[in-house]
XYZ file of C-alpha atoms in Angstrom:
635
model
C 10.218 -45.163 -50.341
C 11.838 -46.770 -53.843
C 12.601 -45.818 -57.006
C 12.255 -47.851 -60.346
C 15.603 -48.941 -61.946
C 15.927 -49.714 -65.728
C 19.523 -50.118 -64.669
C 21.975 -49.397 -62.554
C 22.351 -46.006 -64.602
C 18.834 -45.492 -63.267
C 20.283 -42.075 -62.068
C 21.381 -40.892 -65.471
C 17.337 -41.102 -66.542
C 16.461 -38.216 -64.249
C 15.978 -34.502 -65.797
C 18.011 -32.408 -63.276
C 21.318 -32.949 -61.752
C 21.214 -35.295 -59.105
C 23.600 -37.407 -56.380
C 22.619 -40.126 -54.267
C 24.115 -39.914 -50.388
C 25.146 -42.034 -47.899
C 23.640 -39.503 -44.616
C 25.009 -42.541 -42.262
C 28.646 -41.709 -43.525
C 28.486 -38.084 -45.244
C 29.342 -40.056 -48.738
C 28.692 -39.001 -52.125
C 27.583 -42.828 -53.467
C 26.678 -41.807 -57.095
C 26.425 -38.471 -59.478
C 24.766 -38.114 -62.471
C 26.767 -36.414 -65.157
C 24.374 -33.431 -65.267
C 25.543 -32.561 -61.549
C 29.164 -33.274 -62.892
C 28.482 -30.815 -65.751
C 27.034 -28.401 -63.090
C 30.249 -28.333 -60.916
C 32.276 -29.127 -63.894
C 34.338 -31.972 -62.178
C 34.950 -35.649 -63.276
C 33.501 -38.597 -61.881
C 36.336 -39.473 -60.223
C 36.504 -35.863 -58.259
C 33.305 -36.355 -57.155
C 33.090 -39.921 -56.424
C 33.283 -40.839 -52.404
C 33.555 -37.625 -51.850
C 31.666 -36.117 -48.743
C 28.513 -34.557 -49.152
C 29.208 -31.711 -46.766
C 31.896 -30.775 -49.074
C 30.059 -29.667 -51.986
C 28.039 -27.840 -49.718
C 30.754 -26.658 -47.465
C 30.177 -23.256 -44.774
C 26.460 -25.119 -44.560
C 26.431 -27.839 -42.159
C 23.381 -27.458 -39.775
C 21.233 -25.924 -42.631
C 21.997 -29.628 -44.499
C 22.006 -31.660 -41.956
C 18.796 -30.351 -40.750
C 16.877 -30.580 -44.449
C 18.584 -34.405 -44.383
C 16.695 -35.060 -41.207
C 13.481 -34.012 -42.175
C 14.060 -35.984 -45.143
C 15.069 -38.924 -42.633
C 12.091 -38.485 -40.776
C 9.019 -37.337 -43.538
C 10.659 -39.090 -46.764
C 11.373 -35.796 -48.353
C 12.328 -32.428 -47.534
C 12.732 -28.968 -49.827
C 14.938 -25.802 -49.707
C 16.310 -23.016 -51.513
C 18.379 -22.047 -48.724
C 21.660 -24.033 -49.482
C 24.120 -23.162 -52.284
C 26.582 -25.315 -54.218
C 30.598 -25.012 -54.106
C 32.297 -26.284 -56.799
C 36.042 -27.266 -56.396
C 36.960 -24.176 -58.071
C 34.968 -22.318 -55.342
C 32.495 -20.997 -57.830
C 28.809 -20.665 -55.487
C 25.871 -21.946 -57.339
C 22.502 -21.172 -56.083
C 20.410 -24.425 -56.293
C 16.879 -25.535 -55.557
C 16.826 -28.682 -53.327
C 14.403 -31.698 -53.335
C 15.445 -34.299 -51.034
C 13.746 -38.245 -51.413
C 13.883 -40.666 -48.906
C 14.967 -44.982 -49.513
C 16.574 -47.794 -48.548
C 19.832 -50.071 -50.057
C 18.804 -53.323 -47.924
C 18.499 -52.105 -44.421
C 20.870 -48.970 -44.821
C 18.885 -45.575 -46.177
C 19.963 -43.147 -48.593
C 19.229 -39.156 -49.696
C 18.352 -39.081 -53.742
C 18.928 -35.022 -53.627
C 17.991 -33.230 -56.770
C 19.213 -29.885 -57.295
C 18.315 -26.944 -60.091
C 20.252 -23.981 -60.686
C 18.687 -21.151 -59.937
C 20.176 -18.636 -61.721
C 19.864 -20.573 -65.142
C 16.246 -21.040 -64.288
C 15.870 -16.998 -63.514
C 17.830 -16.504 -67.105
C 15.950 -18.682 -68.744
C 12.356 -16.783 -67.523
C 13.893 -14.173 -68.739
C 14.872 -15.131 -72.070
C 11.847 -16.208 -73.104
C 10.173 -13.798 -71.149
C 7.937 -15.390 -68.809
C 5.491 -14.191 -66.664
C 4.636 -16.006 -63.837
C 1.856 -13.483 -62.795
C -0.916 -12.995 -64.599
C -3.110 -10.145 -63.011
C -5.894 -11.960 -61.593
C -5.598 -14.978 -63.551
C -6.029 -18.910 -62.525
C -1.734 -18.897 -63.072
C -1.025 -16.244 -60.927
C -2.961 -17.597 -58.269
C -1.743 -21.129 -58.341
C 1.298 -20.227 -58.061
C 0.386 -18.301 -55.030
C -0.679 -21.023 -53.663
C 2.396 -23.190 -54.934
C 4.561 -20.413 -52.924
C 2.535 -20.932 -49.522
C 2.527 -24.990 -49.976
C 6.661 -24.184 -50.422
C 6.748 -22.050 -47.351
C 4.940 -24.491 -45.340
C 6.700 -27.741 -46.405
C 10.575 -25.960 -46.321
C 9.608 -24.695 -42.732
C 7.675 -27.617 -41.654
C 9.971 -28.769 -38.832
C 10.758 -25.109 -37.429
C 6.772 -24.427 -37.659
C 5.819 -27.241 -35.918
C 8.516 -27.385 -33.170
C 8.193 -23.925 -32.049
C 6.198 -22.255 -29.009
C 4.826 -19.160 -30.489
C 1.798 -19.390 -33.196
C 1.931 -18.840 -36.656
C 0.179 -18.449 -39.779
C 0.397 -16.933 -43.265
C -2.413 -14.690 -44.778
C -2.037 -13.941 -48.993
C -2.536 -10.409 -50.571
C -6.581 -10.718 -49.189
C -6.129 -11.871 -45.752
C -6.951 -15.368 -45.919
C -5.075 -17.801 -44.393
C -2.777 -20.095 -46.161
C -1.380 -22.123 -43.346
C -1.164 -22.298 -39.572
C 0.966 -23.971 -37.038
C -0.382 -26.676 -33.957
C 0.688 -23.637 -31.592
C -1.610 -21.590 -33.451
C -4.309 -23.604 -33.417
C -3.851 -24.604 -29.584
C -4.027 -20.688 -28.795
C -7.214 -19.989 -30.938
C -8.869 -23.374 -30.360
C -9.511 -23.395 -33.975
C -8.510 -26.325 -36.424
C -6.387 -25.824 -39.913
C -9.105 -26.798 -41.734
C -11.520 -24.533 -39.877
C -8.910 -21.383 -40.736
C -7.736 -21.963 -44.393
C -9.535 -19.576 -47.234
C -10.574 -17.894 -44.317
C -10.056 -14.060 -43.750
C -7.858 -14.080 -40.109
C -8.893 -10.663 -39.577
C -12.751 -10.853 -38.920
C -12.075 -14.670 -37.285
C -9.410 -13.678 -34.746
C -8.591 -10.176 -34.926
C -11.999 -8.390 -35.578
C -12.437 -6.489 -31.946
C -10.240 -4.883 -29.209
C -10.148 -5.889 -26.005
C -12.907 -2.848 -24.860
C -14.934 -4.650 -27.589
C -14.776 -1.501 -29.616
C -13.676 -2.678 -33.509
C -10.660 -3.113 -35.777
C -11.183 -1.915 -38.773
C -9.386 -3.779 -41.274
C -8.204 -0.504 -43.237
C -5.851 -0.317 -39.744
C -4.803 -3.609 -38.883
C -0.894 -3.889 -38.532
C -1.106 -7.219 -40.317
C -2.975 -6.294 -43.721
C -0.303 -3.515 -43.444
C 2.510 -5.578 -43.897
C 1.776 -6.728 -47.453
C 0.379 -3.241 -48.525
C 3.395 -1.210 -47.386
C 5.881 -3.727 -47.696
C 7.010 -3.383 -44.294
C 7.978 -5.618 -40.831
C 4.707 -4.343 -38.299
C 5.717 -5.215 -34.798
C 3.024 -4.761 -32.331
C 3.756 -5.126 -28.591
C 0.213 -4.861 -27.067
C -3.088 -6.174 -29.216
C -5.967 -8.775 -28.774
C -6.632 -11.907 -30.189
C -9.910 -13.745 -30.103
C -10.482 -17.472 -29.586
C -13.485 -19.745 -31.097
C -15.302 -19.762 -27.800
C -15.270 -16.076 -27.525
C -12.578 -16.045 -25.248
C -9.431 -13.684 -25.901
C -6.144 -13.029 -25.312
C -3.605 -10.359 -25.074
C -0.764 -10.541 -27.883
C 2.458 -9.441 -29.171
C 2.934 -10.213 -32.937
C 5.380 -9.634 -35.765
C 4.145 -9.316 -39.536
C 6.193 -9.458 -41.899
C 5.414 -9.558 -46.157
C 6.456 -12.268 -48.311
C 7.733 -11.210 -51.441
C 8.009 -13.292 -54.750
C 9.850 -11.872 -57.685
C 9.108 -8.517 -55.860
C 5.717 -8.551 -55.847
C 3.662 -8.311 -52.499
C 1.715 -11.817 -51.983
C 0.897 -12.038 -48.466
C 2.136 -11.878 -45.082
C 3.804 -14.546 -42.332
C 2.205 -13.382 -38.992
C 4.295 -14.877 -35.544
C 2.268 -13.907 -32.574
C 2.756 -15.129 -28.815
C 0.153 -14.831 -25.722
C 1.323 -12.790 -23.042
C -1.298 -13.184 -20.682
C 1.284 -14.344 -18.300
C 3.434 -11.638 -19.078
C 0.980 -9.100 -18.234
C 0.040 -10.559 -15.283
C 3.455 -10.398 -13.629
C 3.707 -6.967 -15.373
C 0.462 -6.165 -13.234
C 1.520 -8.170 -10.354
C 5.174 -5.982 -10.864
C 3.051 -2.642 -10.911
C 1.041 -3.130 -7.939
C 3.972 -4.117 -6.500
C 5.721 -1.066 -6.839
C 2.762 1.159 -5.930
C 2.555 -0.663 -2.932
C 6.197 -0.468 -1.886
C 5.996 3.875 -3.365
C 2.981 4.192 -0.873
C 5.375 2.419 1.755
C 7.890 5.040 0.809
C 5.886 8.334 1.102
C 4.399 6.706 4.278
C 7.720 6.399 5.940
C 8.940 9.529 4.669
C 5.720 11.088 5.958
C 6.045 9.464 9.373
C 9.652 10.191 9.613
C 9.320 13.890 9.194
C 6.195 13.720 11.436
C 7.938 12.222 14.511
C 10.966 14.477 13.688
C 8.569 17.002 13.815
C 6.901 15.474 17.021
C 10.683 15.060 18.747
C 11.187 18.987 17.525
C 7.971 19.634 19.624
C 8.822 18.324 22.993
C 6.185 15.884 23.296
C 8.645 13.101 24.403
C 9.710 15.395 27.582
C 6.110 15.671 28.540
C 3.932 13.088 30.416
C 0.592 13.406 32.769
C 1.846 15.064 36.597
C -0.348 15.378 39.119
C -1.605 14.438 41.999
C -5.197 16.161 42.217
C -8.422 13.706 42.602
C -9.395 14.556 38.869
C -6.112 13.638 37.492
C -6.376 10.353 39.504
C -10.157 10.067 37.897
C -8.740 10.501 34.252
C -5.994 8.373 34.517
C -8.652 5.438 36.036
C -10.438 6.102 32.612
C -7.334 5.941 30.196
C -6.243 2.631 31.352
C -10.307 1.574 31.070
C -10.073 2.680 27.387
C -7.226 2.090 26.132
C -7.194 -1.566 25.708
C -9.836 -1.223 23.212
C -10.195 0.106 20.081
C -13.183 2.511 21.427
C -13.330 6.095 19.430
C -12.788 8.569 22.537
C -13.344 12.207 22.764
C -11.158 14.070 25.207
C -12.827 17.814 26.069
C -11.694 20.393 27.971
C -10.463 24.152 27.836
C -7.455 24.700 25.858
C -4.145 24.412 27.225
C -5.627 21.499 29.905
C -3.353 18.765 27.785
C -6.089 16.853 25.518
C -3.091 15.648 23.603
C -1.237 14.043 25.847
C -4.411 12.801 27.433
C -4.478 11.192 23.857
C -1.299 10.074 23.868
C -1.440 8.380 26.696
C -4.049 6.301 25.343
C -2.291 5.213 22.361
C 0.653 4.417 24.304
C -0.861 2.158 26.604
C -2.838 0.343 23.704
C -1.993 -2.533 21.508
C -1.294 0.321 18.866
C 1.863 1.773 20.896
C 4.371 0.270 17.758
C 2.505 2.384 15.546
C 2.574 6.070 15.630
C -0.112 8.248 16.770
C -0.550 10.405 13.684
C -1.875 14.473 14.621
C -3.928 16.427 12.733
C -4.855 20.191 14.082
C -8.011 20.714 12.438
C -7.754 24.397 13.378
C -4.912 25.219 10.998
C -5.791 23.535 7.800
C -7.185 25.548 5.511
C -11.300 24.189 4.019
C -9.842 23.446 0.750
C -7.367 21.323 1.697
C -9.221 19.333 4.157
C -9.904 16.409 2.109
C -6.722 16.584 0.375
C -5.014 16.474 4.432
C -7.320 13.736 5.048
C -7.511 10.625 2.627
C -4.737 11.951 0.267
C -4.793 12.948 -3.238
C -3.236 11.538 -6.804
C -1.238 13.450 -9.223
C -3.468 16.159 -11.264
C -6.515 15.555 -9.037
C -6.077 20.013 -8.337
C -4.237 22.296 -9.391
C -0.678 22.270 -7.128
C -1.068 18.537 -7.004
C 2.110 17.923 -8.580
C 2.715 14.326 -6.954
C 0.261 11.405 -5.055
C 0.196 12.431 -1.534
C -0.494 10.187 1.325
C -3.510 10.970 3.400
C -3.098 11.091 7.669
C -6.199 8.437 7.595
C -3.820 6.046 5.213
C -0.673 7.048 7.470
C -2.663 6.263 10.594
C -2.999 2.630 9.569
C -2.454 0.198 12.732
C -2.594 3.037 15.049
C -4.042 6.195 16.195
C -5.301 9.240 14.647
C -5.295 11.955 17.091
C -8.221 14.695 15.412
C -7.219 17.692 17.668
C -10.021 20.846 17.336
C -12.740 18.291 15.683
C -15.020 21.119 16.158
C -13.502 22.809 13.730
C -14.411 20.461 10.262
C -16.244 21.867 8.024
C -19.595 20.953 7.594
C -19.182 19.606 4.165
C -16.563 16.971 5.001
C -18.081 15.941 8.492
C -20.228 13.109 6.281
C -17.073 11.771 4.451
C -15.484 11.674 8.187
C -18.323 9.782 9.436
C -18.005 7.045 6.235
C -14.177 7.003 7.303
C -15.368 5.495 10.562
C -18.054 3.986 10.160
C -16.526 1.409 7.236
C -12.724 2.229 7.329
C -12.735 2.929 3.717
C -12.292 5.565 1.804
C -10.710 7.040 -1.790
C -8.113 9.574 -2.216
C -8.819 12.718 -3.801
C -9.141 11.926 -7.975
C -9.012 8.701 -7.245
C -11.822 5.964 -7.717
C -9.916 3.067 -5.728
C -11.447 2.197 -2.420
C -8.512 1.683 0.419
C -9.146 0.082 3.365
C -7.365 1.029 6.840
C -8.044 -0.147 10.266
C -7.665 3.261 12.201
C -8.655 4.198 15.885
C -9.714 7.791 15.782
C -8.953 9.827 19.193
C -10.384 13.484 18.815
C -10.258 16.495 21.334
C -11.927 19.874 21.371
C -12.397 22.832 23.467
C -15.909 23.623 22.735
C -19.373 22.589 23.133
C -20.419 19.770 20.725
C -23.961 19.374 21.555
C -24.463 23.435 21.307
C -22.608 22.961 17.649
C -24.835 20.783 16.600
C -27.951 22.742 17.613
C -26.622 25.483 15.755
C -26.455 22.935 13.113
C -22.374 23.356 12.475
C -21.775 19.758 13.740
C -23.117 16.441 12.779
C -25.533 14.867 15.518
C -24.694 11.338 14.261
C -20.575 11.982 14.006
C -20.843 13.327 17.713
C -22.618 9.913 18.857
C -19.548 7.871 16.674
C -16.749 9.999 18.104
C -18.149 10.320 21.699
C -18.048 6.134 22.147
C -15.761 7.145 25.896
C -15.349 10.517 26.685
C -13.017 11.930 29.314
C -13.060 15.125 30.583
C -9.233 17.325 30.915
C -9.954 19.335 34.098
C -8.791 23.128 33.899
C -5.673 23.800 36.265
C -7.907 26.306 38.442
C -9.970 23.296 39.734
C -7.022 21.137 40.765
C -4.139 23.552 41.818
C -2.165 20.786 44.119
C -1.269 20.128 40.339
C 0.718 23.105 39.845
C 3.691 22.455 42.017
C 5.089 19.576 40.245
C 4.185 20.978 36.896
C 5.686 24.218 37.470
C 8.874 21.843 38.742
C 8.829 19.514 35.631
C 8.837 22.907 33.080
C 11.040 24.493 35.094
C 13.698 21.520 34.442
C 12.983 21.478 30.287
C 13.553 24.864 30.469
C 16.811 24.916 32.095
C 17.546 22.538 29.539
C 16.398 23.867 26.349
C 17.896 27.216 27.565
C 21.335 26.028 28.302
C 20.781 26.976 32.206
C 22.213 26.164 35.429
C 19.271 24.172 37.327
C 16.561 26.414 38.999
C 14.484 25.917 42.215
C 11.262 26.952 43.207
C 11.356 28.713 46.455
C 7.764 28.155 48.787
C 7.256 32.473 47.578
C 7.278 31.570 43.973
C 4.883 28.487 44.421
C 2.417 30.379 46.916
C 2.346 33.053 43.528
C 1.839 30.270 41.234
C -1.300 28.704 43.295
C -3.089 32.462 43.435
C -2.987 32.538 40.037
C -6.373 31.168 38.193
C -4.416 30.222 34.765
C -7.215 30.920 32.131
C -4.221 29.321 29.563
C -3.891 26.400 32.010
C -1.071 23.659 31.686
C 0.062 26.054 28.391
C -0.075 29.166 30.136
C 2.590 27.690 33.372
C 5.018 26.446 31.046
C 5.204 29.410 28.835
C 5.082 31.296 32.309
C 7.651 29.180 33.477
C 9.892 29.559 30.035
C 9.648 33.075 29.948
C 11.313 33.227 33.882
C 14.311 31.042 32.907
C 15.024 33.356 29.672
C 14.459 36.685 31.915
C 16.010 35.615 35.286
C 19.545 36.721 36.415
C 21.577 34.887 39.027
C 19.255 31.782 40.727
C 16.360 33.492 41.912
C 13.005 32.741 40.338
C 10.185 35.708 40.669
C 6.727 35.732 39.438
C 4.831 38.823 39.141
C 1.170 37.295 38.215
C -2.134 38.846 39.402
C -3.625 37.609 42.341
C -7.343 38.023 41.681
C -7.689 34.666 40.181
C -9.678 36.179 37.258
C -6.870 38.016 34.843
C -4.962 36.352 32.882
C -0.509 36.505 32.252
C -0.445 40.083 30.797
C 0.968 40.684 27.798
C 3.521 43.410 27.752
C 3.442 46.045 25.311
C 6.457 46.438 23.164
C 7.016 50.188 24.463
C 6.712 48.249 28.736
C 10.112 47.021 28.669
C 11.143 48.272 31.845
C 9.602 45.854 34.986
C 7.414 47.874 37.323
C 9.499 46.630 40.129
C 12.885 47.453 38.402
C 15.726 49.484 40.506
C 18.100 49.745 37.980
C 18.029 50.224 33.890
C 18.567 46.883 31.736
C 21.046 46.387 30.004
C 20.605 45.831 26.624
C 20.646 41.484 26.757
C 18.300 41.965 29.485
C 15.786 43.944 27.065
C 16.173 41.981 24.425
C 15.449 38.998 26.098
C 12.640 40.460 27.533
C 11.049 41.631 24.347
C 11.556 38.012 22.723
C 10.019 36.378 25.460
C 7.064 39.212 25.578
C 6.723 37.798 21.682
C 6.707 34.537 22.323
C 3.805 34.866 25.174
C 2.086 36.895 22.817
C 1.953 33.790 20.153
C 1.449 31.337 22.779
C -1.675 32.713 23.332
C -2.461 33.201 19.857
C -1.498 29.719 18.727
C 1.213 31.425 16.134
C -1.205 33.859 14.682
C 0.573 36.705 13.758
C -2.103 39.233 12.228
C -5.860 39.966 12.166
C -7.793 40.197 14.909
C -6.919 38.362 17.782
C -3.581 38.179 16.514
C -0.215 38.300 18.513
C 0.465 41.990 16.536
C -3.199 43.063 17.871
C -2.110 42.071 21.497
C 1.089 44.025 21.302
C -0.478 46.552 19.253
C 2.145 46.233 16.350
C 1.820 46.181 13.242
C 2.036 42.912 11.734
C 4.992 43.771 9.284
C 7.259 44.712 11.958
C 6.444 41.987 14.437
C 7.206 39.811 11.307
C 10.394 41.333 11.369
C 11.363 41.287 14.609
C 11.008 37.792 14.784
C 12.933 36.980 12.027
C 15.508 39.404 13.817
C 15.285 37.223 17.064
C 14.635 33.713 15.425
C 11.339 33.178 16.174
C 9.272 30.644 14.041
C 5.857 31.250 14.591
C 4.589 27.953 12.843
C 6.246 26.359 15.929
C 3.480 27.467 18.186
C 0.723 26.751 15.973
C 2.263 23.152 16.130
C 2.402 23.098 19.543
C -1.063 24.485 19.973
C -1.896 22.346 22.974
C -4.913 20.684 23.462
């Protein structure tokens, strides 16, 4: 770019003060004497004298407008300010020209004094806005043009996209980010209303009104609108989710439009979703762990570890054949038998031997859950699906995954759930209670009962079609009455936990005891011995072990009333340990063969014809827990 010269005083034609520089060397090369009047120095102050001086405190802001200068042939700001040598500041307008002394370029930089200008206006008052009028909105448009070209270099060189809207929405200019996002073109966008082009809908497709839209706010109210979470919307009909900032331009303090600097977080929300997942995952890992921690604290509590399969009887042979025939697979099995005959650890033994074994076998007696929280127990509910349902709660199905859910008492699920049960199996999905998320879980489903399926179902309280899935391999848990070469080394194995649990010397069983044992038809079976066996470790003085069981193979362990304290075959009074031991372990019988129930009918108060309130208290006076024996309800 060049100038015309009538001279080399060309400078001193030109309206406004004015210096050329030298940018290579940071030289003032020539002042006119309206810039000399303007700092009031002499020529000679100013003369060679670096440009960064006069503008001194403001070296990137003019070294940056100097290299858009450099690089477009002329650049514009009102950001710098002038410091004369008597430190006086001088707010100046700067318009920067680009050209070239031989090979070498130079900076003409004209500069107006803004506060002289403002004065001025005043004086005479001027009004730069006239309401509605061709003038006001020229110079509008003059203020956008001067927005665009001072910020030219930022606008273009940065990532996020911008654009400027005036008092009615439509767009005054818009950055190559901007354009990239929206896949729209300046020229497509200016005069245009941005609202109803890229900001017309939400996301759910239900729409914006304008009357609400953060941006349109910003030069009504005056105010910075920051919104974290919005929608934009692209020519194809694509969109995008958005974080924005708009913020009002002002000119002589009147509202004109608005800058808006937005930037798509798509990627953002993705690792935010990626993030949440994340943590669901890792806070259903938690409650799982926690959930199988206290479960096999509960199971160690139980005793299950001390117990495995004894025997030496033909059918215990026979149904150990069949475990290690099933267990291999990943068949459903249904264990039967009367209770007490040890369908648990006839399940257990199954898992154990399977490719599941690092997984736990998770229990659940269907006998002691109460119908309303069935579901709930089963696939788990979220927070607020009921009332109580303070938290999310893992379902046994969902803890069960990669192993073995034992379903002890089967026959006992309601009717209602039975078809949810069968889904479970069928298709190893399910959802959680208030919860529309399908989970998947690759469980192997074990169940045991005591009573007759196939008469259930014709009395239509059991599913024909969830027998058939449950019933892939059954295996039968013979009573102890049919295989009594069993009870020997049963009675032997109990009678060692029990001299453990009990802090006792070790017992024997003398050929007497084990002749009373045999006559003895055990309606309780493997239960009924060891609670049997229990009670004779608490009771027993001294080493000797005796058994007073009936011998007509028909009755069942008596349970003693509270008043028979005193042993038929007694020859002296107990002493007081000896009858308080006796009435704990009376107790305890009394809710082994309950399973833990304490009142109603069939109730351990019923058997020893108590009311429930003070068997309640006497337990708490001896310790007893009665949830332990509902727990170790055996199979």
């Amino acid at each position: 770019m060049g100038f015309p010269r009538t001279g080399p005083d060309w400078i001193e034609t030109l309206p406004d003060p004015a210096l050329i520089a030298d940018p290579n060397n940071d030289r003032v090369e020539q002042a006119n004497k309206r810039l000399l009047q303007l700092l009031g120095s002499s020529a000679d102050a100013v003369a060679e004298q670096r440009v960064t001086r006069l503008f001194r405190g403001q070296v990137p802001q003019l070294v940056a407008i100097t290299d858009e200068a450099l690089v477009r042939g002329e650049a514009w700001s009102r950001d710098l300010k002038l410091v004369a040598d008597d430190d006086r500041v001088i707010h100046v307008e700067l318009s920067l020209s680009r050209f070239y002394r031989g090979e070498e370029p130079r900076v003409l930089i004209l500069l107006r004094d803004l506060t002289k200008l403002r004065e001025l206006r005043e004086r005479h008052e001027i009004n730069t806005y006239h309401r509605d009028g061709l003038l006001h909105w020229k110079r509008i448009e003059t203020l956008f043009r001067e927005i665009e070209r001072e910020n030219h270099l930022i606008l273009e060189a940065v990532g996020e996209g911008i654009y400027g809207v005036d008092a009615e929405g439509r767009a005054t200019f818009i950055n190559s980010a901007a354009e990239r996002m929206l896949g729209w073109s300046r020229d497509d966008l200016l005069g245009r209303a941005m609202h109803s082009v890229i900001h017309h809908t939400h996301c759910n497709g239900r729409p914006h009104q304008r009357e609400s839209c953060p941006i349109y706010r910003a030069f009504r109210d005056g105010a910075v609108h920051r919104v974290n979470d919005d929608y934009f919307w692209c020519r194809d009909g694509t969109g995008f989710p958005v974080e924005y900032t708009s913020t009002p331009i002002l000119d002589n303090g009147q509202l004109v439009g608005a800058v808006v600097v937005f930037r798509d977080i798509s990627e953002r929300r993705r690792t935010e979703d990626s993030l949440k997942q994340a943590l669901e995952e890792v806070e259903t890992l938690r409650q799982r762990l926690e959930m199988e921690n206290a479960y096999l604290q509960e199971e160690i509590r139980a005793g299950h570890n001390a117990h495995e399969i004894v025997g030496c009887s033909a059918a215990v042979a026979a149904m150990i054949e069949r475990i290690e025939l099933v267990a291999p697979t990943d068949a459903n099995v249904l264990v039967t038998g009367e209770s007490g005959t040890g369908k648990e650890l006839v399940a257990r033994a199954i898992h154990n031997a399977s490719d599941r074994s690092e997984r736990p076998m998770i229990r659940v007696n269907c006998a002691a859950i109460p119908a309303d929280l069935f579901e709930s127990e089963f696939f788990g509910h979220v927070k607020g699906a009921f009332t109580g349902a303070v938290s999310d709660r893992v379902g046994r199905f969902e803890l069960a995954d990669g192993g073995t859910l034992f379903l002890d008492e089967v026959g006992e699920i309601p009717l209602s759930l039975q078809s949810k049960l069968l889904r479970v199996l069928q298709e190893q999905t399910f959802e959680r209670l208030g919860e529309t998320r399908t989970r998947h879980v690759d469980v192997r489903v074990i169940a045991a009962t005591n009573r007759d399926l196939r008469k259930e179902i014709s009395a239509g309280r059991f599913r024909e079609d969830l027998y058939f899935r449950l019933n892939v391999f059954p295996i039968e848990s013979a009573p102890l009455r049919e295989r009594p070469e069993d009870i020997p080394p049963l009675a032997q194995l109990f009678l060692r936990t029990a001299c453990r649990k009990f802090h006792r010397e070790p017992l024997e069983l003398s050929c007497a005891n084990v002749a009373a044992l045999k006559r003895y038809s055990w309606p309780g079976n493997v239960r009924e011995l060891e609670n049997v066996i229990e009670r004779q470790v608490i009771v027993t003085r001294g080493r000797k072990l005796h058994f007073d069981l009936p011998e007509d193979n028909t009755a069942s362990a008596p349970v003693l009333d509270q008043t028979e304290i005193m042993p038929r075959s007694a020859s002296r009074p107990m002493t007081e340990d000896e009858r308080q031991a006796r009435e704990r372990a009376n107790m305890i019988n009394a809710l082994s063969n309950t399973g833990g129930k304490i009142s109603g009918p069939g109730g351990a108060a019923e058997l020893l014809r108590l009311k429930p309130t003070t068997l309640a208290s006497r337990l708490k006076r001896y310790g007893i827990e009665a949830s332990r024996y509902r727990a170790e309800s055996c199979s």
